[in-house]
Coordinates of C-alpha atoms in Angstrom, one line a residue:
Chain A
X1474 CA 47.8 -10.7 12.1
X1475 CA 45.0 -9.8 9.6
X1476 CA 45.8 -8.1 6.3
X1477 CA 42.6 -6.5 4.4
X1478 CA 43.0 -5.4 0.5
X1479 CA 40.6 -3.8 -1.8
X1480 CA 41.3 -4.6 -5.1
X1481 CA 39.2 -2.3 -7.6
X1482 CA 38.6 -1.1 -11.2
X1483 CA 36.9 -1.4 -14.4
X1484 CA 35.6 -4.7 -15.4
X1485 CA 38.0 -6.3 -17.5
X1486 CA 41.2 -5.0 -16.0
X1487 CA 41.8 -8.0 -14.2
X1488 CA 40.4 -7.2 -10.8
X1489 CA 38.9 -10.1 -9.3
X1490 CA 41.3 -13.1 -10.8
X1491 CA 44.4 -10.6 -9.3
X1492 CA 42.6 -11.2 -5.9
X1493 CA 41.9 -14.6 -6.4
X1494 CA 45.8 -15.4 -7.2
X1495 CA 46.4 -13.6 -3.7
X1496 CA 43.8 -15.9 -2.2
X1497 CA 45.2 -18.8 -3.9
X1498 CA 48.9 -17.9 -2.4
X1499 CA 47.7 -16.9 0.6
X1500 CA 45.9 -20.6 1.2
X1501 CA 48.7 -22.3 0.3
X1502 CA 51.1 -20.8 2.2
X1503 CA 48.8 -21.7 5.5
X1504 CA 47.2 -18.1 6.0
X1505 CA 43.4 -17.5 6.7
X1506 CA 42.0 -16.4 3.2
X1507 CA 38.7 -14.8 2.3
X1508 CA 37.7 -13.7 -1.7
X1509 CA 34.4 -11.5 -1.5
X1510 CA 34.0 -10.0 -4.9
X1511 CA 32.0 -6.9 -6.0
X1512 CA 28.9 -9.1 -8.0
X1513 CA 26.5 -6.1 -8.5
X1514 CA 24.7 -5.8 -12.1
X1515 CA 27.9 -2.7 -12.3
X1516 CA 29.9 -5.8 -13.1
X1517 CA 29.3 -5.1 -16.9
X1518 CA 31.3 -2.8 -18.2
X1519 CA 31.7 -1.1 -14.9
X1520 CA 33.3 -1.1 -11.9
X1521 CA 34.7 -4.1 -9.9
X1522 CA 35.8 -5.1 -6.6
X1523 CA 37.4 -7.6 -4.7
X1524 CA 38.0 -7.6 -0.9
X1525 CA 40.9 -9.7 0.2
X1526 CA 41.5 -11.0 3.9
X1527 CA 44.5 -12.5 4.9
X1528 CA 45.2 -13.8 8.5
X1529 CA 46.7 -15.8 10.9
X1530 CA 43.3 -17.0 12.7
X1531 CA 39.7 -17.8 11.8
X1532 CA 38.6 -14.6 9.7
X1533 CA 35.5 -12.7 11.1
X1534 CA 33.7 -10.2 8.6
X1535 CA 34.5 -11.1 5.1
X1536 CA 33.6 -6.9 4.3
X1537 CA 35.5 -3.9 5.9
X1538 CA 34.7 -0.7 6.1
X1539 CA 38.6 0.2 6.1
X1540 CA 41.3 -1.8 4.4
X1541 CA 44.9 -1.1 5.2
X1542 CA 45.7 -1.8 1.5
X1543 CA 44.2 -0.2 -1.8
X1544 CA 45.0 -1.2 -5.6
X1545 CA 43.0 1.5 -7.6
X1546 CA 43.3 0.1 -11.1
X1547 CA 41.2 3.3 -12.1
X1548 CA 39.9 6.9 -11.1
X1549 CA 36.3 5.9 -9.6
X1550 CA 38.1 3.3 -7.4
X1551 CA 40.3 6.1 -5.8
X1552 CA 37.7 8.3 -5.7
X1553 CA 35.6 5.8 -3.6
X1554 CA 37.6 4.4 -1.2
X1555 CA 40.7 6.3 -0.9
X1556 CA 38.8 8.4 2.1
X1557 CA 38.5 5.3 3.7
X1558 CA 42.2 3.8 3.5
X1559 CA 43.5 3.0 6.8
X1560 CA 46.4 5.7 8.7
X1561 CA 49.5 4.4 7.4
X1562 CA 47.6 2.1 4.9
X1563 CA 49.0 1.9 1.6
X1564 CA 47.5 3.2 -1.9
X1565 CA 48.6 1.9 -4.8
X1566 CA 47.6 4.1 -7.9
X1567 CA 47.4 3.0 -11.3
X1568 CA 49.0 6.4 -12.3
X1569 CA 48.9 5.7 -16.0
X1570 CA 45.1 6.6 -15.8
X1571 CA 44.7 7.9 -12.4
X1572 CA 44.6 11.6 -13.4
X1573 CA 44.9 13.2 -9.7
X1574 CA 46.9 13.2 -7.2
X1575 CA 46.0 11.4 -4.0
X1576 CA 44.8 13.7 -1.3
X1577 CA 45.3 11.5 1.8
X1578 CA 48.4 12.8 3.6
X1579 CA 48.9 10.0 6.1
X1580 CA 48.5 6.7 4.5
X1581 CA 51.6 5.8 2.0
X1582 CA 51.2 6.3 -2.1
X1583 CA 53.1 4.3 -4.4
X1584 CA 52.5 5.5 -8.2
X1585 CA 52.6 2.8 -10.5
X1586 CA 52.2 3.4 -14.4
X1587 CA 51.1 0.4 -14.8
X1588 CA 49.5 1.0 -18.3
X1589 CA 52.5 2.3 -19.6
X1590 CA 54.7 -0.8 -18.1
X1591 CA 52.0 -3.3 -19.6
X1592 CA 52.2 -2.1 -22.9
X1593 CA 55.9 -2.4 -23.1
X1594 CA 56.1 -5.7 -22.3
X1595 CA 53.9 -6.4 -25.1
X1596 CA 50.4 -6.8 -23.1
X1597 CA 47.8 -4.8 -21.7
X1598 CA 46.5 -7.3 -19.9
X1599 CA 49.3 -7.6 -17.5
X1600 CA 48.3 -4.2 -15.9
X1601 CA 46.4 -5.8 -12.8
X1602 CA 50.2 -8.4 -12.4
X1603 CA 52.2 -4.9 -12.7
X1604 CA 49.9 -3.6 -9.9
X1605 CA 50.0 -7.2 -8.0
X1606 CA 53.7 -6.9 -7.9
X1607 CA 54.3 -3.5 -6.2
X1608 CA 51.5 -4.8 -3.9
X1609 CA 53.8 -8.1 -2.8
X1610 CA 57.2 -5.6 -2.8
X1611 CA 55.2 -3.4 -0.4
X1612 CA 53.8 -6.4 1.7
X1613 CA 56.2 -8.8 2.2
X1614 CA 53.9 -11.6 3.3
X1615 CA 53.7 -13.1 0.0
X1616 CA 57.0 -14.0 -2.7
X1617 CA 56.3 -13.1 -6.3
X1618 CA 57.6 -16.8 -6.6
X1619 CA 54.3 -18.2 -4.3
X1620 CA 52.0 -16.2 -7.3
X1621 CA 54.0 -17.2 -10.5
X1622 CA 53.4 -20.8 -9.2
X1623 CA 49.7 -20.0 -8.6
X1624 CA 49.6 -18.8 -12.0
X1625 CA 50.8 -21.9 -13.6
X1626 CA 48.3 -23.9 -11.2
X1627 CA 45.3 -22.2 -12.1
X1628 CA 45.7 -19.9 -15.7
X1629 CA 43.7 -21.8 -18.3
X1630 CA 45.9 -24.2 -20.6
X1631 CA 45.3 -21.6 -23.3
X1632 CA 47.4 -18.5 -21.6
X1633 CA 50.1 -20.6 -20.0
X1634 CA 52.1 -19.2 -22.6
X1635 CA 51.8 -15.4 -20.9
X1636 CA 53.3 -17.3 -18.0
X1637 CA 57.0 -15.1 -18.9
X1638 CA 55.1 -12.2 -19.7
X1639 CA 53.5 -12.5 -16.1
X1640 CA 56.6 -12.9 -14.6
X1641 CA 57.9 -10.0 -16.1
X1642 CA 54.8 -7.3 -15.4
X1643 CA 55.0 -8.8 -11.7
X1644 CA 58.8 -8.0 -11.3
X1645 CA 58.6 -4.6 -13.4
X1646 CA 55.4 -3.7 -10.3
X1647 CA 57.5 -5.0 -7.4
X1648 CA 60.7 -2.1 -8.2
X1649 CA 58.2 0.3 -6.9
X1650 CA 59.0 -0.2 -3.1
X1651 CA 59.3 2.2 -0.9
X1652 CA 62.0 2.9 1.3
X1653 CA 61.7 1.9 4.9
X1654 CA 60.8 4.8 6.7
Chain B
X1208 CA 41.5 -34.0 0.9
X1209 CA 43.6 -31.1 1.0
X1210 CA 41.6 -27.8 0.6
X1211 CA 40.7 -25.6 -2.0
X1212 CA 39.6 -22.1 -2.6
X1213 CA 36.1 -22.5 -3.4
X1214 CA 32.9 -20.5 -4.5
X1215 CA 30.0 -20.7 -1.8
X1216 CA 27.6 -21.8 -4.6
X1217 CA 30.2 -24.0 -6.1
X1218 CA 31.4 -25.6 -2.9
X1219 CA 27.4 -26.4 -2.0
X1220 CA 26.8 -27.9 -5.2
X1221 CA 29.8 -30.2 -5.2
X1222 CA 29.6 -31.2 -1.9
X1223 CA 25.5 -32.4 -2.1
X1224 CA 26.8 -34.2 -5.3
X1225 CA 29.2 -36.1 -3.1
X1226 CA 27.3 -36.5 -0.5
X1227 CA 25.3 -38.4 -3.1
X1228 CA 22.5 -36.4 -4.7
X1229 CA 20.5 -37.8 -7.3
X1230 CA 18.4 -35.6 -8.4
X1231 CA 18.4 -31.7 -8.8
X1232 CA 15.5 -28.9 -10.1
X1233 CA 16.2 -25.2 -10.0
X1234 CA 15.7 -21.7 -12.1
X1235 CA 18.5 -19.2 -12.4
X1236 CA 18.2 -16.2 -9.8
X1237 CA 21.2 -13.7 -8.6
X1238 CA 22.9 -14.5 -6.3
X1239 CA 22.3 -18.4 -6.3
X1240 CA 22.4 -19.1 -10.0
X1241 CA 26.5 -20.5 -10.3
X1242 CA 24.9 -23.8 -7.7
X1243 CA 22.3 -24.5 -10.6
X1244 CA 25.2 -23.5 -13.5
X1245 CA 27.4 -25.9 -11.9
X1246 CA 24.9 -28.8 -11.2
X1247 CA 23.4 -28.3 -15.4
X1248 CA 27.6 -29.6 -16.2
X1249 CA 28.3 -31.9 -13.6
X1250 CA 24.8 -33.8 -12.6
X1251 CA 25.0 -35.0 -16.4
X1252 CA 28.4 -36.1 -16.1
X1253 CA 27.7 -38.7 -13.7
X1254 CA 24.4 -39.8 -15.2
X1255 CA 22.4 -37.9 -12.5
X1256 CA 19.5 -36.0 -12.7
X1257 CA 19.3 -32.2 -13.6
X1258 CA 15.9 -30.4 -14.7
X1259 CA 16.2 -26.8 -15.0
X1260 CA 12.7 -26.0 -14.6
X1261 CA 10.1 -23.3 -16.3
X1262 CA 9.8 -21.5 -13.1
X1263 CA 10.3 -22.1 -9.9
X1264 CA 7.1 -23.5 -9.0
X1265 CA 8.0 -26.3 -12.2
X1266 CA 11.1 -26.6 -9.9
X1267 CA 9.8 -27.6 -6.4
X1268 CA 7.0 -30.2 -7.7
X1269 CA 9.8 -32.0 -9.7
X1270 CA 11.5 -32.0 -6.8
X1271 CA 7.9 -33.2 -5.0
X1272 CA 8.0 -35.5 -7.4
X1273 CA 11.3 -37.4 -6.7
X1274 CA 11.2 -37.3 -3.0
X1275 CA 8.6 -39.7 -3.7
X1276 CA 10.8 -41.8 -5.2
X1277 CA 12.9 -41.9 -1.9
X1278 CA 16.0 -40.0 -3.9
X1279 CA 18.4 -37.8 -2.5
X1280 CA 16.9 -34.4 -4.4
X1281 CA 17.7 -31.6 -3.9
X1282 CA 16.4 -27.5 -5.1
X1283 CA 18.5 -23.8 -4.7
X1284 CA 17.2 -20.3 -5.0
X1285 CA 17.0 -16.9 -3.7
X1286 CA 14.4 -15.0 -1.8
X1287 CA 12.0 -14.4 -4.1
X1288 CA 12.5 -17.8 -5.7
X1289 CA 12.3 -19.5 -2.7
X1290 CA 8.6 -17.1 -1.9
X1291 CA 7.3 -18.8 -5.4
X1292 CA 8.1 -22.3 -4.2
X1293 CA 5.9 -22.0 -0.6
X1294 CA 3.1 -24.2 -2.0
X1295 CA 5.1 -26.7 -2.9
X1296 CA 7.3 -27.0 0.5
X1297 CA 4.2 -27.3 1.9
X1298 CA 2.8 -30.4 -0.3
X1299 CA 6.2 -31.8 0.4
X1300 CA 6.2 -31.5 4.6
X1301 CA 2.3 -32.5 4.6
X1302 CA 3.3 -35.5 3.0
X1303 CA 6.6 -35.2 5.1
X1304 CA 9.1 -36.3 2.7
X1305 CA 12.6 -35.6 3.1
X1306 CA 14.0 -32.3 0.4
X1307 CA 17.1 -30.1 0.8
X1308 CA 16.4 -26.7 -0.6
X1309 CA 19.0 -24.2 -0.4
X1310 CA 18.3 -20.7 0.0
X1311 CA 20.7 -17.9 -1.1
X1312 CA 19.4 -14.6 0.9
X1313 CA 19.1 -11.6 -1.0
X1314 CA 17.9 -8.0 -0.2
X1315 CA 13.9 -7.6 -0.4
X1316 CA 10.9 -7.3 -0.1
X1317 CA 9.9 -7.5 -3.3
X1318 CA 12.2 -7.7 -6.2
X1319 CA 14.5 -6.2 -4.0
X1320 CA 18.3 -6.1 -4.7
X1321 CA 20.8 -9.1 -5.4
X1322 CA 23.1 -7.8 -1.8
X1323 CA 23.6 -10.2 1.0
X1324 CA 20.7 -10.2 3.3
X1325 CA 18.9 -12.7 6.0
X1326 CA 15.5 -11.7 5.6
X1327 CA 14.1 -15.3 4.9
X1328 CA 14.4 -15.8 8.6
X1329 CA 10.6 -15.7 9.5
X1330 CA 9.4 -17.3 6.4
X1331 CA 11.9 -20.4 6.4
X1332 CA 11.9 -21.4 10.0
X1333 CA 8.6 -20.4 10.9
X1334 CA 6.4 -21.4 7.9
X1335 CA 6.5 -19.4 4.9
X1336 CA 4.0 -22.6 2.7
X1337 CA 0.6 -22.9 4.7
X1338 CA 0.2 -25.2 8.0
X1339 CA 1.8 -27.0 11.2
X1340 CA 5.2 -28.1 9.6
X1341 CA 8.4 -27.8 10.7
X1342 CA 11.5 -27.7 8.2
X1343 CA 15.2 -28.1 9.5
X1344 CA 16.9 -24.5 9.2
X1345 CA 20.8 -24.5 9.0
X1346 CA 22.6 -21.8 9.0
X1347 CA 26.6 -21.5 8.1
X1348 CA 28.9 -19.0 8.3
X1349 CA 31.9 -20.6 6.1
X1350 CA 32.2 -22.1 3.0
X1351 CA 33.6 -24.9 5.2
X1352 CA 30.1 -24.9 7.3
X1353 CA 28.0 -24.5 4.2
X1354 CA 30.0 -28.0 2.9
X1355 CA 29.3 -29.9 6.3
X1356 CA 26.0 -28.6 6.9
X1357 CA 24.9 -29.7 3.6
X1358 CA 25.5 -33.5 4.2
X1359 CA 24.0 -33.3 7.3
X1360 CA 20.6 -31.7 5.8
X1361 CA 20.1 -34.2 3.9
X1362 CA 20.8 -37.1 6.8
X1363 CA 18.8 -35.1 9.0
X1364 CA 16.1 -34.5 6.3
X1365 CA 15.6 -38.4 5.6
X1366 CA 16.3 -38.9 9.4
X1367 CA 13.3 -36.8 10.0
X1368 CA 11.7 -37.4 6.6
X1369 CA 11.1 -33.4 7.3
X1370 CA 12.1 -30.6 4.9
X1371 CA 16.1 -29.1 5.5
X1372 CA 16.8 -25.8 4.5
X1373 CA 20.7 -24.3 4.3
X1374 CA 19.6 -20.8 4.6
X1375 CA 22.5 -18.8 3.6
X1376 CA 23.1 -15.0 2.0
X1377 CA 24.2 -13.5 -0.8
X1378 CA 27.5 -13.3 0.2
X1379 CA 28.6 -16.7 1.7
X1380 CA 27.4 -17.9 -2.2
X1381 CA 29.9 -15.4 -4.0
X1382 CA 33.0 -15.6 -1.5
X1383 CA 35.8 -17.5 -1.8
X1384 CA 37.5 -19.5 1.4
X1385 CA 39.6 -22.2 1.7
X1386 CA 38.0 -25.4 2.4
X1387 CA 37.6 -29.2 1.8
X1388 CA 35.1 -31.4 0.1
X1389 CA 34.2 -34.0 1.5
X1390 CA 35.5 -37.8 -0.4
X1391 CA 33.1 -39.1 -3.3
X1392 CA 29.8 -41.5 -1.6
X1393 CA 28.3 -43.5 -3.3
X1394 CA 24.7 -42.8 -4.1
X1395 CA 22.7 -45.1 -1.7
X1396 CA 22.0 -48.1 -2.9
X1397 CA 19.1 -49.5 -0.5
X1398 CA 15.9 -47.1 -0.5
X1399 CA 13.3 -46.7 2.4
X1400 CA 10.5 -48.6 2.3
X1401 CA 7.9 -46.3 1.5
X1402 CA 9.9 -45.1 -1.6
X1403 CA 7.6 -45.2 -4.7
X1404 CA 10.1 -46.8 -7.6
X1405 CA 7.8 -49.1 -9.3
X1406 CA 5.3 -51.3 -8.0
X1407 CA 6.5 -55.0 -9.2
X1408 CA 5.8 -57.2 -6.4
X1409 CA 4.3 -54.8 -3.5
X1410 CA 0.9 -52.9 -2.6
X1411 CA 0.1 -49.3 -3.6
X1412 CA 2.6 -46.8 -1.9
X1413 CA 0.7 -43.3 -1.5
X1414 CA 1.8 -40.3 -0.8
X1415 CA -0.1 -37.4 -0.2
X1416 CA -1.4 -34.3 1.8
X1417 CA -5.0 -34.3 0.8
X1418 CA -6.7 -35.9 4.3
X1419 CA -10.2 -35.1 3.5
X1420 CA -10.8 -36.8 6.6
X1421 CA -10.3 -34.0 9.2
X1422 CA -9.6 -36.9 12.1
X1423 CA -6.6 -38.1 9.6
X1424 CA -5.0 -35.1 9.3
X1425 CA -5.0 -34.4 12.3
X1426 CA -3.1 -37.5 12.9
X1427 CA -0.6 -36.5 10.8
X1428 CA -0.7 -33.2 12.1
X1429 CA 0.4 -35.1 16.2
X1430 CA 2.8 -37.1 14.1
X1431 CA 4.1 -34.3 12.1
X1432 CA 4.7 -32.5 15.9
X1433 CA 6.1 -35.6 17.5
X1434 CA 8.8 -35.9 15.0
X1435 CA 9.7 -32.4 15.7
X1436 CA 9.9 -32.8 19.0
X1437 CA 12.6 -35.2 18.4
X1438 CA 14.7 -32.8 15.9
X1439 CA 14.2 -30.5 18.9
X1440 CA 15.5 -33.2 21.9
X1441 CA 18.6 -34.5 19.3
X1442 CA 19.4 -31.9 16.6
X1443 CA 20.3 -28.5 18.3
X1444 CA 23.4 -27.3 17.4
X1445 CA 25.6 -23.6 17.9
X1446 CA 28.5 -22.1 18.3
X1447 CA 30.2 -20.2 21.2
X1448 CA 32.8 -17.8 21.2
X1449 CA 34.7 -16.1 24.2
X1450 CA 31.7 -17.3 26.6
X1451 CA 33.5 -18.8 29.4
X1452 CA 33.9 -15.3 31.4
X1453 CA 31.6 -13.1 28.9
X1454 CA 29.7 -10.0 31.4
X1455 CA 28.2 -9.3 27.8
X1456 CA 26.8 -11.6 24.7
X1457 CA 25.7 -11.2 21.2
X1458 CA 23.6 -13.6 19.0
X1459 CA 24.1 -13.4 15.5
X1460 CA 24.0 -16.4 12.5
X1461 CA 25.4 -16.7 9.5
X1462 CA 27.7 -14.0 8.0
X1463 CA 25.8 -11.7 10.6
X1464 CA 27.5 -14.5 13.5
X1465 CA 31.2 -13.6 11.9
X1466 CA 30.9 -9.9 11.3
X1467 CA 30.1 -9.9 15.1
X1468 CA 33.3 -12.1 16.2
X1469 CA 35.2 -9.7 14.4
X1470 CA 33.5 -7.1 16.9
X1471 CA 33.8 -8.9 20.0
X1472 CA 37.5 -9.5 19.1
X1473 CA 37.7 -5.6 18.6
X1474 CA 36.2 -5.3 22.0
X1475 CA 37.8 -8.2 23.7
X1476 CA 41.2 -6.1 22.6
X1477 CA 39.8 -3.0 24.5
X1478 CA 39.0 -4.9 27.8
X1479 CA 35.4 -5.7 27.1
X1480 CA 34.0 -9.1 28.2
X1481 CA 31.7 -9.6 25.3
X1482 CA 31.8 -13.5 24.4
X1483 CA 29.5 -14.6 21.1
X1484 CA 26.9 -17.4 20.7
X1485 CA 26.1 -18.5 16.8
X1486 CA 22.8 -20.6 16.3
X1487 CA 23.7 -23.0 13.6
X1488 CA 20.4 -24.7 13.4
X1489 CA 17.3 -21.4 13.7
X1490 CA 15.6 -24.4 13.8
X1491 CA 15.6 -26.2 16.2
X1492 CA 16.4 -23.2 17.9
X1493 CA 18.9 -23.4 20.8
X1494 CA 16.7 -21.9 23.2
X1495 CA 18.1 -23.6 26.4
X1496 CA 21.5 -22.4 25.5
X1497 CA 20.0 -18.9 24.9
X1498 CA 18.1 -18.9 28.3
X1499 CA 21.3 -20.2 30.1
X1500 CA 23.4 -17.2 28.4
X1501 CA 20.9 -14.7 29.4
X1502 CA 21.0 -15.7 33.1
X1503 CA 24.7 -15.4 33.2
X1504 CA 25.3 -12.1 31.4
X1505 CA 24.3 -8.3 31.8
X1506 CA 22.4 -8.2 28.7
X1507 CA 22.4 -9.7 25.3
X1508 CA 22.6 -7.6 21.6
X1509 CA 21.2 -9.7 18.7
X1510 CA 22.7 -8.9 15.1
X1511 CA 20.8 -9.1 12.1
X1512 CA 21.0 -8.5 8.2
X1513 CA 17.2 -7.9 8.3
X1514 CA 14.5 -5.9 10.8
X1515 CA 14.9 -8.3 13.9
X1516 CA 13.1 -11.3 13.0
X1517 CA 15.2 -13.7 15.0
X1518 CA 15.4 -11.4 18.2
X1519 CA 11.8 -12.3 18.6
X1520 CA 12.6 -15.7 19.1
X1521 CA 15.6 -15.2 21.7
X1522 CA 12.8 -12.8 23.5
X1523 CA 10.6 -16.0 23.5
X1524 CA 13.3 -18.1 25.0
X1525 CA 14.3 -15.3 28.0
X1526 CA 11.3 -14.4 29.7
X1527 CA 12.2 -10.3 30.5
X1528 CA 15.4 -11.4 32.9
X1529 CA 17.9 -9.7 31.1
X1530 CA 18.4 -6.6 28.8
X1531 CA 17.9 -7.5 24.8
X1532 CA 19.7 -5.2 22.4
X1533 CA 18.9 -5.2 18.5
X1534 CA 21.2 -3.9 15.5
X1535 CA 20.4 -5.0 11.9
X1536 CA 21.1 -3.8 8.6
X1537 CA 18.5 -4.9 6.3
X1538 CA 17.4 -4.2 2.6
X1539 CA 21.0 -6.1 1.4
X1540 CA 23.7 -4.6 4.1
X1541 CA 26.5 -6.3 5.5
X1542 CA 27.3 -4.4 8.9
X1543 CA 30.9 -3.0 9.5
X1544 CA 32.5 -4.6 12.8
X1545 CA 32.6 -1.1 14.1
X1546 CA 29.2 -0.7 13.3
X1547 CA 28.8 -3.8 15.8
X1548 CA 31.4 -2.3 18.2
X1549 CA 30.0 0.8 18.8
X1550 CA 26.9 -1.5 19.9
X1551 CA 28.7 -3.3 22.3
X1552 CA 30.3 0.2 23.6
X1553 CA 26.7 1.4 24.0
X1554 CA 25.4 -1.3 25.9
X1555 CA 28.6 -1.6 28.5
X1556 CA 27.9 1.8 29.2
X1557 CA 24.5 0.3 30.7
X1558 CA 21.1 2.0 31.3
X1559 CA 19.3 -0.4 29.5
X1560 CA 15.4 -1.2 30.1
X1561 CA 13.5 -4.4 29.8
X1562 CA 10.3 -2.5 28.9
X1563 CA 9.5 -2.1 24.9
X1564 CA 10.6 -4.0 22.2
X1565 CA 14.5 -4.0 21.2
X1566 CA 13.2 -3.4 17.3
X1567 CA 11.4 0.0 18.6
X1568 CA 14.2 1.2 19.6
X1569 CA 16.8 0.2 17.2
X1570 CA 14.4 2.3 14.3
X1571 CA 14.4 5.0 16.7
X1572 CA 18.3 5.3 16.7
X1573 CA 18.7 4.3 13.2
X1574 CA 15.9 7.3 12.1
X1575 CA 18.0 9.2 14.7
X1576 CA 21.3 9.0 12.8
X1577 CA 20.1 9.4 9.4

């Protein structure tokens, strides 16, 4: 079993700890984990990255060329890597800003406004948890319980108290399942 | 311990201070520059030593400097970092004293990029500073390895008193894996005997590498040799994978070694015996265990992150008995596993020569496709 996610969007929307908190979870629940971020001078301001490997055995290349998972936390990100999401791979589109539609017909789309969500529960900054959550609903290798422990493990003493809000942007993400086919 | 998700450059910097390092010089360069970050907080913190240095030539003859001393010292950098410090590396193995110096690949020549690469091969196992010496090359391919692998340069560095060199890239600094650090040591508490740490009570300790006599350094020349013929007998190490029935094999190190067990996995799914040996020490290379693979397989692909510096040396080990592939990516490029697959695909299909050079015709079939 190997699961490979590409986490991407603009600096500052969370990217890279998001993959780390999957990383983290994924370690302690005995998986194969591998973290390679984006760390390009388009870090500033920019775009960013995260690559995301979980498996079963030792992990080979920490890079793929064609992840069966996508979070696109922005247009740029979907416009770069949605040609190369896997058949059957899953794209999850932060549809608050993503202002096209996804042109792949055979991998599956899950729209979340995650934006929109964040903002009602009181915090932009939850956008990349929203996103996090419809990721775990879709890929039911990891609780939402396993994260919101990693969250209290390794958020800085100084944003423990968005611990409920977390918990709320990562439940809110995870009603966007799709049915079994 | 239990493990912990850790930075490549954090992981390396905490496990050398465990592994008791004393003393530690650097300068900032991209994609090395959290190991120095992390060192400037912690290296204080225990009352150790942390210098960051005006340049990277300040940073090597500090750590010159303390070697002398017998310390556990340690330097980090990048490419062209690690190009600035040749002089001193030299100074250092002429007057063969042990150093660590970690190098954190990045795309070149030149200024290059900050992207993963391996193009220090050449210049870090086969010279790089002027002269006959001989420095320890390690290469990892986890954040796991790059943990272990750091101890043990710096036991086989003051084993040998020879120069050991972690030579990593750009990305096994930046990822994340699971792994464990090793428990706190104790710095050491007895030092050799030719450490220079004052002079109350003994003769003159001198170290050098000025032998104006050209008999004497010569002599130190034979002895710098002989010791290397020991790394060579003792201190080969390498990793194989899905060897025991392989028909085909790839060399590759580093992040290049686990890009390519990712293909061979790929391959060994499709009903292709492709097994994979990793050097973890380019030097001393394992050229026995090179020359026994070649006899036993249809032919060999080296991968590199670079033009094929290290496929010279498995050339060098195999005499023209068996078929030698190459596939790099230089210039900062991480190769896909298909990229490697469709490699081992070609090869399989056979019609391979053993006249030319594998790097001739790799350009020709990368000019090809582009």
């Amino acid at each position: 079993m190997q699961v490979d996610i590409i986490i991407a969007g603009f600096g500052g929307q969370g990217v890279l700890f998001a993959g780390q908190l999957l990383a983290y979870a994924a370690m302690d629940n005995g998986y194969h984990v591998t973290w390679y971020p984006s760390y390009g001078p388009e870090m500033r301001g920019g775009t960013a990255n995260c690559t995301v490997i979980i498996a079963d055995e030792e992990i080979g290349a920490p890079v793929v060329g064609s992840p069966q998972v996508l979070l696109a936390m922005n247009r740029p990100s979907l416009d770069k890597y949605e040609s190369s999401v896997k058949p059957d791979g899953f794209l999850i589109i932060n549809s608050s800003i993503i202002d096209r539609p996804v042109v792949r017909k055979d991998v599956h789309v899950i729209n979340v406004p995650a934006n929109e969500i964040a903002e009602k529960i009181g915090d932009k900054r939850m956008t990349n948890m929203v996103m996090l959550g419809a990721l775990l609903a879709n890929l039911p290798l990891l609780s939402i319980e396993t994260i919101v422990s990693e969250l209290r493990a390794h958020l800085p003493e100084r944003h423990q108290k968005l611990i409920p809000a977390n918990i709320r942007a990562l439940t809110e993400g995870a009603r966007f399942q799709l049915e079994p086919v | 311990m239990a493990k912990e998700l850790l930075k490549g450059n954090v992981a390396i910097a905490e496990a050398a201070v465990r592994y008791g390092l004393e003393a530690y010089f650097g300068y900032p360069i991209t994609p090395q520059t959290e190991m120095l970050e992390y060192l400037s907080k912690r290296m204080p913190e225990l009352g150790r030593v942390f210098v960051q240095a005006e340049s990277e030539l300040g940073a090597v003859n500090m750590v010159y400097g303390a070697a002398c001393t017998g310390a556990r010292v340690m330097t980090s950098s990048s490419s062209p970092g690690i190009s600035l410090m040749m002089e001193g590396l030299s100074y250092i193995a002429g007057t063969e004293l042990p150093a660590v110096l970690v190098d954190v690949m990045r795309g070149g020549p030149g200024l290059g990029n900050i992207a993963p690469s391996q193009q220090d091969y050449n210049q870090i196992t086969h010279g790089g500073g002027h002269g006959d010496y001989y420095p320890i090359v390690l290469a990892p391919a986890s954040i796991q390895e790059a943990i272990d692998y750091i101890g043990l340069a710096f036991d086989l560095s003051e084993k040998y008193r020879s120069l050991a060199v972690l030579l990593i890239d750009g990305s096994l600094g930046q990822m994340m894996e699971p792994a464990e650090l090793p428990e706190m040591q104790p710095v050491r508490a007895a030092y050799p005997h030719w450490a220079a740490r004052g002079a109350t009570g003994r003769g003159r300790i001198v170290h050098t590498s000025i032998y104006l006599n050209p008999i004497e350094q010569e002599k130190t020349n034979f002895r710098i040799l002989s010791r290397w013929r020991e790394v060579q007998a003792n201190e080969v190490r390498f990793k194989e994978y899905y060897l025991d029935d392989a028909e085909y094999a790839i060399i590759a190190f580093g992040t290049a070694g686990r890009v390519a067990l990712s293909a061979v996995r790929a391959a060994r799914a499709a009903g292709i015996k492709v097994g994979l040996l990793r050097p973890i020490t380019l030097a001393p290379f394992p050229g026995n265990a090179v020359r026994e693979l070649a006899k036993r397989v249809q032919s060999l692909l080296v991968v590199e992150m670079n033009n094929g510096q290290m496929v010279d040396d498995v050339l060098a080990n195999i005499h023209d008995q068996t078929p030698v592939e190459f596939y790099g990516r230089p210039g900062g490029n991480v190769p896909l596993a298909d990229e490697i697959l469709a490699e081992i695909e070609r090869i399989v299909k056979g019609k391979l020569t053993l006249n030319g050079h594998p790097r001739d015709r790799w350009l020709d079939r990368m000019l090809t496709k582009s």
